[in-house]
PDB file of C-alpha atoms in Angstrom:
ATOM      1  CA  MET Q   1      25.997 -51.445  27.828  1.00 40.00           C
ATOM      2  CA  ASN Q   2      25.688 -49.238  31.194  1.00 44.00           C
ATOM      3  CA  GLU Q   3      22.275 -47.965  30.909  1.00 47.00           C
ATOM      4  CA  LYS Q   4      23.327 -44.305  31.078  1.00 52.00           C
ATOM      5  CA  ASP Q   5      24.929 -44.995  27.880  1.00 86.00           C
ATOM      6  CA  ALA Q   6      23.639 -43.822  24.656  1.00 93.00           C
ATOM      7  CA  PRO Q   7      23.992 -46.556  22.011  1.00 95.00           C
ATOM      8  CA  ILE Q   8      26.031 -46.030  18.985  1.00 96.00           C
ATOM      9  CA  ILE Q   9      24.835 -47.051  15.596  1.00 97.00           C
ATOM     10  CA  GLY Q  10      26.633 -47.246  12.540  1.00 97.00           C
ATOM     11  CA  PHE Q  11      25.670 -45.994   8.773  1.00 98.00           C
ATOM     12  CA  LEU Q  12      27.732 -48.052   6.044  1.00 97.00           C
ATOM     13  CA  SER Q  13      27.552 -48.652   2.576  1.00 97.00           C
ATOM     14  CA  GLY Q  14      29.086 -51.183  -0.048  1.00 95.00           C
ATOM     15  CA  LYS Q  15      29.997 -48.274  -2.180  1.00 92.00           C
ATOM     16  CA  GLY Q  16      29.770 -44.610  -2.287  1.00 93.00           C
ATOM     17  CA  GLY Q  17      26.985 -42.838  -4.003  1.00 94.00           C
ATOM     18  CA  VAL Q  18      24.096 -44.786  -2.335  1.00 97.00           C
ATOM     19  CA  GLY Q  19      22.834 -41.519  -0.155  1.00 96.00           C
ATOM     20  CA  LYS Q  20      24.274 -42.895   3.247  1.00 97.00           C
ATOM     21  CA  THR Q  21      25.494 -39.855   4.599  1.00 97.00           C
ATOM     22  CA  ASN Q  22      22.456 -37.951   3.710  1.00 97.00           C
ATOM     23  CA  VAL Q  23      20.284 -40.821   5.485  1.00 98.00           C
ATOM     24  CA  ALA Q  24      22.564 -40.527   8.475  1.00 98.00           C
ATOM     25  CA  THR Q  25      22.141 -36.895   8.885  1.00 98.00           C
ATOM     26  CA  ASN Q  26      18.495 -36.277   8.200  1.00 98.00           C
ATOM     27  CA  VAL Q  27      17.669 -39.282  10.633  1.00 98.00           C
ATOM     28  CA  ALA Q  28      20.005 -37.476  12.912  1.00 98.00           C
ATOM     29  CA  VAL Q  29      18.114 -34.234  12.513  1.00 98.00           C
ATOM     30  CA  ALA Q  30      14.622 -35.909  12.780  1.00 98.00           C
ATOM     31  CA  CYS Q  31      15.564 -37.474  16.126  1.00 97.00           C
ATOM     32  CA  ALA Q  32      16.526 -34.215  17.376  1.00 97.00           C
ATOM     33  CA  THR Q  33      13.343 -32.714  16.482  1.00 96.00           C
ATOM     34  CA  ARG Q  34      11.913 -35.583  18.409  1.00 95.00           C
ATOM     35  CA  GLY Q  35      13.430 -34.070  21.849  1.00 95.00           C
ATOM     36  CA  ALA Q  36      16.488 -36.213  21.521  1.00 96.00           C
ATOM     37  CA  ARG Q  37      20.088 -35.178  22.414  1.00 96.00           C
ATOM     38  CA  VAL Q  38      22.164 -36.646  19.006  1.00 98.00           C
ATOM     39  CA  LEU Q  39      25.832 -36.783  18.140  1.00 98.00           C
ATOM     40  CA  VAL Q  40      26.575 -37.431  14.479  1.00 98.00           C
ATOM     41  CA  VAL Q  41      30.417 -38.373  13.996  1.00 98.00           C
ATOM     42  CA  ASP Q  42      31.742 -38.263  10.654  1.00 97.00           C
ATOM     43  CA  GLY Q  43      33.680 -41.218  10.365  1.00 95.00           C
ATOM     44  CA  ASP Q  44      34.566 -40.919   6.811  1.00 92.00           C
ATOM     45  CA  LEU Q  45      37.868 -39.317   8.207  1.00 89.00           C
ATOM     46  CA  GLY Q  46      39.711 -38.761   4.501  1.00 80.00           C
ATOM     47  CA  LEU Q  47      36.646 -37.972   2.344  1.00 85.00           C
ATOM     48  CA  ALA Q  48      34.432 -35.957   5.040  1.00 88.00           C
ATOM     49  CA  ASN Q  49      30.831 -35.171   3.314  1.00 92.00           C
ATOM     50  CA  VAL Q  50      28.379 -34.607   7.035  1.00 97.00           C
ATOM     51  CA  ASP Q  51      29.654 -30.683   7.807  1.00 96.00           C
ATOM     52  CA  THR Q  52      29.286 -30.143   3.840  1.00 95.00           C
ATOM     53  CA  LEU Q  53      25.429 -31.685   3.802  1.00 96.00           C
ATOM     54  CA  LEU Q  54      24.594 -29.476   6.964  1.00 97.00           C
ATOM     55  CA  GLY Q  55      25.958 -26.388   5.454  1.00 96.00           C
ATOM     56  CA  LEU Q  56      28.630 -26.144   8.664  1.00 96.00           C
ATOM     57  CA  ALA Q  57      32.095 -24.669   8.793  1.00 94.00           C
ATOM     58  CA  PRO Q  58      34.357 -26.268  11.316  1.00 95.00           C
ATOM     59  CA  ARG Q  59      37.366 -24.573  12.956  1.00 95.00           C
ATOM     60  CA  ASN Q  60      38.564 -28.224  13.833  1.00 96.00           C
ATOM     61  CA  THR Q  61      37.690 -31.533  13.095  1.00 95.00           C
ATOM     62  CA  SER Q  62      39.140 -35.593  13.709  1.00 93.00           C
ATOM     63  CA  ARG Q  63      42.259 -34.696  11.877  1.00 91.00           C
ATOM     64  CA  GLU Q  64      43.484 -32.391  14.697  1.00 94.00           C
ATOM     65  CA  LEU Q  65      41.951 -34.421  17.417  1.00 94.00           C
ATOM     66  CA  LEU Q  66      44.069 -37.622  16.809  1.00 91.00           C
ATOM     67  CA  SER Q  67      46.911 -35.473  15.914  1.00 91.00           C
ATOM     68  CA  GLY Q  68      46.652 -34.213  19.417  1.00 94.00           C
ATOM     69  CA  HIS Q  69      46.060 -30.489  18.454  1.00 95.00           C
ATOM     70  CA  CYS Q  70      42.621 -30.323  19.800  1.00 97.00           C
ATOM     71  CA  ALA Q  71      40.092 -31.945  22.550  1.00 97.00           C
ATOM     72  CA  PHE Q  72      37.447 -33.717  21.789  1.00 97.00           C
ATOM     73  CA  GLU Q  73      34.847 -30.799  22.618  1.00 97.00           C
ATOM     74  CA  GLU Q  74      37.116 -28.272  20.727  1.00 97.00           C
ATOM     75  CA  ALA Q  75      35.964 -30.432  17.651  1.00 97.00           C
ATOM     76  CA  ILE Q  76      32.290 -30.450  17.964  1.00 98.00           C
ATOM     77  CA  VAL Q  77      30.017 -28.014  16.426  1.00 98.00           C
ATOM     78  CA  GLU Q  78      26.390 -27.368  16.275  1.00 98.00           C
ATOM     79  CA  GLY Q  79      23.970 -28.311  13.948  1.00 98.00           C
ATOM     80  CA  PRO Q  80      20.494 -27.945  12.931  1.00 98.00           C
ATOM     81  CA  ARG Q  81      17.648 -28.771  15.568  1.00 97.00           C
ATOM     82  CA  GLY Q  82      20.487 -28.509  18.055  1.00 98.00           C
ATOM     83  CA  ILE Q  83      22.711 -31.463  16.939  1.00 98.00           C
ATOM     84  CA  HIS Q  84      26.231 -32.076  17.535  1.00 98.00           C
ATOM     85  CA  VAL Q  85      28.691 -33.160  14.840  1.00 98.00           C
ATOM     86  CA  LEU Q  86      32.103 -34.400  15.182  1.00 98.00           C
ATOM     87  CA  PRO Q  87      33.451 -33.329  11.667  1.00 96.00           C
ATOM     88  CA  ALA Q  88      36.175 -35.038   9.645  1.00 94.00           C
ATOM     89  CA  GLY Q  89      38.784 -33.792   7.474  1.00 82.00           C
ATOM     90  CA  GLN Q  90      39.451 -33.918   3.600  1.00 76.00           C
ATOM     91  CA  GLY Q  91      41.629 -35.346   1.777  1.00 60.00           C
ATOM     92  CA  THR Q  92      43.669 -36.975   4.292  1.00 60.00           C
ATOM     93  CA  ARG Q  93      44.682 -40.307   2.612  1.00 58.00           C
ATOM     94  CA  ARG Q  94      46.272 -41.949   5.643  1.00 59.00           C
ATOM     95  CA  LEU Q  95      43.256 -41.509   7.965  1.00 64.00           C
ATOM     96  CA  SER Q  96      41.050 -43.654   5.466  1.00 63.00           C
ATOM     97  CA  ASP Q  97      42.929 -46.661   6.032  1.00 73.00           C
ATOM     98  CA  CYS Q  98      43.491 -46.424  10.418  1.00 79.00           C
ATOM     99  CA  ARG Q  99      44.333 -49.308  12.605  1.00 74.00           C
ATOM    100  CA  PRO Q 100      41.911 -49.389  15.696  1.00 72.00           C
ATOM    101  CA  HIS Q 101      45.082 -48.347  18.468  1.00 81.00           C
ATOM    102  CA  GLN Q 102      45.529 -45.112  15.626  1.00 87.00           C
ATOM    103  CA  LEU Q 103      41.663 -44.292  16.433  1.00 91.00           C
ATOM    104  CA  ALA Q 104      42.164 -44.665  20.372  1.00 93.00           C
ATOM    105  CA  PRO Q 105      42.262 -40.513  20.551  1.00 94.00           C
ATOM    106  CA  LEU Q 106      38.660 -40.687  19.097  1.00 94.00           C
ATOM    107  CA  LEU Q 107      37.063 -43.395  20.545  1.00 95.00           C
ATOM    108  CA  VAL Q 108      37.867 -43.214  24.044  1.00 95.00           C
ATOM    109  CA  PRO Q 109      36.507 -39.742  24.605  1.00 96.00           C
ATOM    110  CA  LEU Q 110      33.550 -40.611  21.895  1.00 96.00           C
ATOM    111  CA  PHE Q 111      32.672 -43.854  24.480  1.00 95.00           C
ATOM    112  CA  ALA Q 112      32.537 -41.059  27.653  1.00 95.00           C
ATOM    113  CA  ALA Q 113      30.543 -38.824  25.483  1.00 95.00           C
ATOM    114  CA  THR Q 114      27.901 -41.508  25.230  1.00 95.00           C
ATOM    115  CA  ARG Q 115      26.708 -40.604  28.655  1.00 94.00           C
ATOM    116  CA  ARG Q 116      25.563 -37.181  27.269  1.00 95.00           C
ATOM    117  CA  TYR Q 117      23.689 -38.422  24.666  1.00 96.00           C
ATOM    118  CA  ASP Q 118      20.615 -40.311  23.647  1.00 94.00           C
ATOM    119  CA  LEU Q 119      21.850 -41.539  20.060  1.00 96.00           C
ATOM    120  CA  VAL Q 120      25.057 -41.599  18.469  1.00 97.00           C
ATOM    121  CA  LEU Q 121      25.454 -41.673  14.680  1.00 98.00           C
ATOM    122  CA  ILE Q 122      28.654 -42.507  12.743  1.00 98.00           C
ATOM    123  CA  ASP Q 123      28.548 -42.081   9.208  1.00 98.00           C
ATOM    124  CA  ILE Q 124      31.266 -44.890   8.750  1.00 96.00           C
ATOM    125  CA  GLY Q 125      33.184 -44.333   5.364  1.00 93.00           C
ATOM    126  CA  ALA Q 126      32.061 -46.757   2.114  1.00 93.00           C
ATOM    127  CA  GLY Q 127      33.497 -49.794   1.828  1.00 92.00           C
ATOM    128  CA  VAL Q 128      35.657 -52.511   4.269  1.00 91.00           C
ATOM    129  CA  GLY Q 129      38.661 -50.848   4.856  1.00 89.00           C
ATOM    130  CA  GLU Q 130      40.054 -51.145   7.907  1.00 89.00           C
ATOM    131  CA  THR Q 131      38.710 -47.667   9.444  1.00 91.00           C
ATOM    132  CA  ALA Q 132      35.333 -48.957   8.420  1.00 92.00           C
ATOM    133  CA  LEU Q 133      35.414 -51.910  10.164  1.00 93.00           C
ATOM    134  CA  GLY Q 134      37.296 -50.793  12.961  1.00 92.00           C
ATOM    135  CA  LEU Q 135      34.633 -48.181  13.621  1.00 94.00           C
ATOM    136  CA  ALA Q 136      31.653 -50.815  12.958  1.00 95.00           C
ATOM    137  CA  ALA Q 137      33.192 -52.945  15.828  1.00 93.00           C
ATOM    138  CA  CYS Q 138      32.205 -50.251  18.129  1.00 93.00           C
ATOM    139  CA  CYS Q 139      28.677 -49.947  17.301  1.00 95.00           C
ATOM    140  CA  ASP Q 140      26.014 -51.620  18.798  1.00 94.00           C
ATOM    141  CA  LEU Q 141      23.863 -51.404  15.742  1.00 96.00           C
ATOM    142  CA  ALA Q 142      25.155 -51.270  11.602  1.00 97.00           C
ATOM    143  CA  VAL Q 143      22.388 -49.813   8.968  1.00 98.00           C
ATOM    144  CA  LEU Q 144      23.693 -51.058   6.072  1.00 98.00           C
ATOM    145  CA  VAL Q 145      22.529 -48.518   3.373  1.00 98.00           C
ATOM    146  CA  THR Q 146      22.154 -49.708  -0.141  1.00 98.00           C
ATOM    147  CA  THR Q 147      20.100 -49.175  -3.384  1.00 98.00           C
ATOM    148  CA  PRO Q 148      17.933 -51.592  -5.463  1.00 97.00           C
ATOM    149  CA  GLU Q 149      20.855 -51.310  -8.107  1.00 96.00           C
ATOM    150  CA  PRO Q 150      22.678 -54.631  -8.879  1.00 95.00           C
ATOM    151  CA  THR Q 151      26.062 -53.709  -8.392  1.00 96.00           C
ATOM    152  CA  SER Q 152      25.113 -51.445  -4.756  1.00 96.00           C
ATOM    153  CA  LEU Q 153      23.580 -55.414  -3.596  1.00 96.00           C
ATOM    154  CA  VAL Q 154      26.881 -56.650  -4.832  1.00 97.00           C
ATOM    155  CA  ASP Q 155      28.926 -54.643  -2.518  1.00 97.00           C
ATOM    156  CA  ALA Q 156      26.020 -54.427   0.114  1.00 97.00           C
ATOM    157  CA  TYR Q 157      26.450 -58.400   0.348  1.00 97.00           C
ATOM    158  CA  ALA Q 158      30.538 -57.800   0.364  1.00 97.00           C
ATOM    159  CA  THR Q 159      30.046 -55.482   3.687  1.00 97.00           C
ATOM    160  CA  LEU Q 160      27.835 -58.028   5.025  1.00 97.00           C
ATOM    161  CA  LYS Q 161      30.457 -60.661   4.932  1.00 97.00           C
ATOM    162  CA  ALA Q 162      32.974 -58.626   6.278  1.00 96.00           C
ATOM    163  CA  LEU Q 163      31.110 -57.232   9.244  1.00 95.00           C
ATOM    164  CA  ALA Q 164      30.046 -61.082   9.735  1.00 93.00           C
ATOM    165  CA  GLN Q 165      33.774 -61.903   9.989  1.00 93.00           C
ATOM    166  CA  GLU Q 166      35.363 -58.809  11.704  1.00 89.00           C
ATOM    167  CA  ALA Q 167      32.488 -57.067  13.675  1.00 86.00           C
ATOM    168  CA  GLN Q 168      29.916 -59.242  14.613  1.00 86.00           C
ATOM    169  CA  LEU Q 169      26.792 -57.071  15.581  1.00 93.00           C
ATOM    170  CA  PRO Q 170      23.204 -56.826  15.034  1.00 95.00           C
ATOM    171  CA  VAL Q 171      22.538 -55.591  11.124  1.00 97.00           C
ATOM    172  CA  GLU Q 172      19.770 -53.486   9.572  1.00 97.00           C
ATOM    173  CA  ILE Q 173      19.042 -52.640   5.779  1.00 98.00           C
ATOM    174  CA  LEU Q 174      17.716 -49.673   4.584  1.00 98.00           C
ATOM    175  CA  VAL Q 175      16.565 -49.349   1.009  1.00 98.00           C
ATOM    176  CA  ASN Q 176      17.594 -46.059  -0.356  1.00 98.00           C
ATOM    177  CA  ALA Q 177      16.471 -44.516  -3.643  1.00 97.00           C
ATOM    178  CA  SER Q 178      13.313 -46.937  -3.863  1.00 96.00           C
ATOM    179  CA  ARG Q 179      10.657 -46.672  -6.389  1.00 95.00           C
ATOM    180  CA  SER Q 180       7.906 -47.823  -3.970  1.00 95.00           C
ATOM    181  CA  GLU Q 181       8.137 -49.703  -0.045  1.00 95.00           C
ATOM    182  CA  GLY Q 182       7.119 -52.835  -1.923  1.00 97.00           C
ATOM    183  CA  ASP Q 183      10.434 -52.229  -4.103  1.00 96.00           C
ATOM    184  CA  ALA Q 184      12.526 -51.818  -1.285  1.00 98.00           C
ATOM    185  CA  ARG Q 185      10.918 -54.816   0.630  1.00 97.00           C
ATOM    186  CA  ARG Q 186      11.995 -57.074  -2.673  1.00 97.00           C
ATOM    187  CA  THR Q 187      15.431 -55.545  -2.351  1.00 98.00           C
ATOM    188  CA  HIS Q 188      15.903 -56.720   1.147  1.00 98.00           C
ATOM    189  CA  ASP Q 189      14.487 -59.696   0.855  1.00 98.00           C
ATOM    190  CA  HIS Q 190      16.610 -60.927  -2.123  1.00 97.00           C
ATOM    191  CA  LEU Q 191      19.938 -59.823   0.052  1.00 97.00           C
ATOM    192  CA  GLU Q 192      18.225 -61.630   3.188  1.00 97.00           C
ATOM    193  CA  LYS Q 193      18.230 -64.533   1.214  1.00 97.00           C
ATOM    194  CA  ILE Q 194      21.843 -64.589   0.058  1.00 97.00           C
ATOM    195  CA  ALA Q 195      22.783 -63.573   3.746  1.00 97.00           C
ATOM    196  CA  LYS Q 196      20.861 -66.463   5.171  1.00 97.00           C
ATOM    197  CA  ARG Q 197      22.328 -69.149   2.609  1.00 97.00           C
ATOM    198  CA  PHE Q 198      25.824 -68.031   2.655  1.00 96.00           C
ATOM    199  CA  LEU Q 199      26.390 -66.136   5.905  1.00 96.00           C
ATOM    200  CA  ASP Q 200      23.878 -67.249   8.414  1.00 95.00           C
ATOM    201  CA  LEU Q 201      22.594 -63.992   8.593  1.00 95.00           C
ATOM    202  CA  SER Q 202      19.354 -62.669   8.592  1.00 95.00           C
ATOM    203  CA  PRO Q 203      19.619 -58.727   8.169  1.00 97.00           C
ATOM    204  CA  ALA Q 204      16.239 -56.977   9.330  1.00 97.00           C
ATOM    205  CA  PHE Q 205      14.288 -54.345   7.359  1.00 98.00           C
ATOM    206  CA  LEU Q 206      14.504 -50.888   8.721  1.00 98.00           C
ATOM    207  CA  GLY Q 207      12.684 -49.019   6.174  1.00 97.00           C
ATOM    208  CA  HIS Q 208      13.264 -47.355   2.889  1.00 97.00           C
ATOM    209  CA  VAL Q 209      13.982 -43.657   1.398  1.00 98.00           C
ATOM    210  CA  PRO Q 210      11.803 -42.971  -1.927  1.00 97.00           C
ATOM    211  CA  SER Q 211      13.661 -41.270  -4.961  1.00 94.00           C
ATOM    212  CA  ASP Q 212      12.538 -37.640  -4.293  1.00 95.00           C
ATOM    213  CA  ASP Q 213      12.976 -34.189  -6.079  1.00 96.00           C
ATOM    214  CA  ARG Q 214      12.938 -32.677  -2.894  1.00 97.00           C
ATOM    215  CA  LEU Q 215      15.920 -34.740  -1.346  1.00 96.00           C
ATOM    216  CA  ALA Q 216      17.807 -33.590  -4.002  1.00 95.00           C
ATOM    217  CA  GLU Q 217      16.747 -29.765  -3.783  1.00 97.00           C
ATOM    218  CA  ALA Q 218      17.666 -30.579   0.087  1.00 97.00           C
ATOM    219  CA  VAL Q 219      21.329 -31.426  -0.987  1.00 96.00           C
ATOM    220  CA  ARG Q 220      21.935 -28.104  -3.057  1.00 97.00           C
ATOM    221  CA  LEU Q 221      20.321 -26.088  -0.413  1.00 97.00           C
ATOM    222  CA  GLN Q 222      22.937 -27.702   2.515  1.00 97.00           C
ATOM    223  CA  ARG Q 223      19.687 -28.458   4.377  1.00 97.00           C
ATOM    224  CA  ALA Q 224      18.198 -31.514   5.870  1.00 98.00           C
ATOM    225  CA  VAL Q 225      14.925 -32.466   3.864  1.00 98.00           C
ATOM    226  CA  VAL Q 226      13.285 -33.332   6.982  1.00 98.00           C
ATOM    227  CA  GLU Q 227      14.017 -29.423   7.941  1.00 97.00           C
ATOM    228  CA  SER Q 228      13.485 -27.956   4.626  1.00 97.00           C
ATOM    229  CA  PHE Q 229      10.466 -29.745   3.328  1.00 98.00           C
ATOM    230  CA  PRO Q 230       8.907 -32.074   5.834  1.00 97.00           C
ATOM    231  CA  THR Q 231       5.989 -32.921   4.242  1.00 97.00           C
ATOM    232  CA  ALA Q 232       8.154 -34.457   1.533  1.00 98.00           C
ATOM    233  CA  LYS Q 233       8.326 -38.351   0.586  1.00 97.00           C
ATOM    234  CA  SER Q 234      11.590 -38.783   1.720  1.00 98.00           C
ATOM    235  CA  SER Q 235      10.729 -36.798   5.113  1.00 98.00           C
ATOM    236  CA  ARG Q 236       8.161 -38.771   6.149  1.00 98.00           C
ATOM    237  CA  THR Q 237       9.967 -42.176   5.712  1.00 98.00           C
ATOM    238  CA  LEU Q 238      13.399 -40.697   7.492  1.00 98.00           C
ATOM    239  CA  VAL Q 239      11.160 -39.712  10.377  1.00 98.00           C
ATOM    240  CA  ARG Q 240       9.854 -43.294  10.232  1.00 97.00           C
ATOM    241  CA  VAL Q 241      13.258 -44.572  10.412  1.00 98.00           C
ATOM    242  CA  ALA Q 242      14.710 -42.232  13.066  1.00 97.00           C
ATOM    243  CA  GLU Q 243      11.590 -43.205  15.296  1.00 96.00           C
ATOM    244  CA  ARG Q 244      12.770 -46.777  15.293  1.00 96.00           C
ATOM    245  CA  LEU Q 245      16.113 -46.225  15.960  1.00 96.00           C
ATOM    246  CA  LEU Q 246      15.321 -44.065  18.714  1.00 94.00           C
ATOM    247  CA  ARG Q 247      13.373 -47.036  20.445  1.00 90.00           C
ATOM    248  CA  THR Q 248      17.087 -48.927  20.653  1.00 81.00           C
ATOM    249  CA  SER Q 249      17.755 -45.943  23.075  1.00 71.00           C
ATOM    250  CA  PRO Q 250      17.775 -46.736  27.164  1.00 65.00           C
ATOM    251  CA  ARG Q 251      16.593 -42.872  27.544  1.00 57.00           C
ATOM    252  CA  GLN Q 252      13.887 -42.230  24.906  1.00 50.00           C
ATOM    253  CA  PRO Q 253      12.909 -38.653  24.579  1.00 48.00           C
ATOM    254  CA  ARG Q 254       9.478 -37.804  26.292  1.00 41.00           C
ATOM    255  CA  VAL Q 255       8.175 -36.516  22.946  1.00 45.00           C
ATOM    256  CA  LEU Q 256       8.844 -39.940  21.645  1.00 44.00           C
ATOM    257  CA  ARG Q 257       7.183 -41.989  24.665  1.00 41.00           C
ATOM    258  CA  GLU Q 258       3.976 -39.950  24.417  1.00 43.00           C
ATOM    259  CA  THR Q 259       4.064 -40.408  20.869  1.00 44.00           C
ATOM    260  CA  SER Q 260       4.361 -44.315  20.966  1.00 44.00           C
ATOM    261  CA  SER Q 261       1.523 -44.321  24.044  1.00 37.00           C
ATOM    262  CA  VAL Q 262      -1.187 -42.972  21.372  1.00 32.00           C
TER     263      VAL Q 262
END
């Protein structure tokens, strides 16, 4: 990667309902609060949620971009703390299973735009469909979001297997809705043990987000919890995740560098 290009980090999950989009949007806002220029791409092209979670009302989406009805810059909207968002359309089934060449009108300008940002986050649709794996293959790092629930772990393993076969890239695990950090680490260790045995993979532990009523309240308000309730348990852990991911950028914000040197 050219040192002027921002890293592209994909947020994935094996199943819906694990809080992946909430994690991705809050990490983006937390990064922006620390001085980073952040672009969030809603990669769930058929069932968009990023704009809803942040209370945005976009005029254009990736649907218009992919159909040639608007330019990349015309689809970008500004979100909280100055983050930029490329929203996706709702209820467009054909976009949920695109082949890589069909994504070119989105990916070509996206790669060019990485020069203007410190971090690019893609909220990739749940599962292992063609669109999800195609977007993952364009990333420098995959953040796999899971919960301690057995069904979530099974689906997370299936996603790891698909990534190992189709989009080889580093993977880190983030455990959402955990009872404690210990609970989250046990969840990660269990998943890592299976992945190492059967896939020869050792996904790192990125962090956890505890169950938190404030997080649910922020969703109802269509606000980022890190902005609305900065002292909440979930906010503090999401900020730590954001700071770790910012360190993957070759252009760390001045605020982060000063904090890290303390």
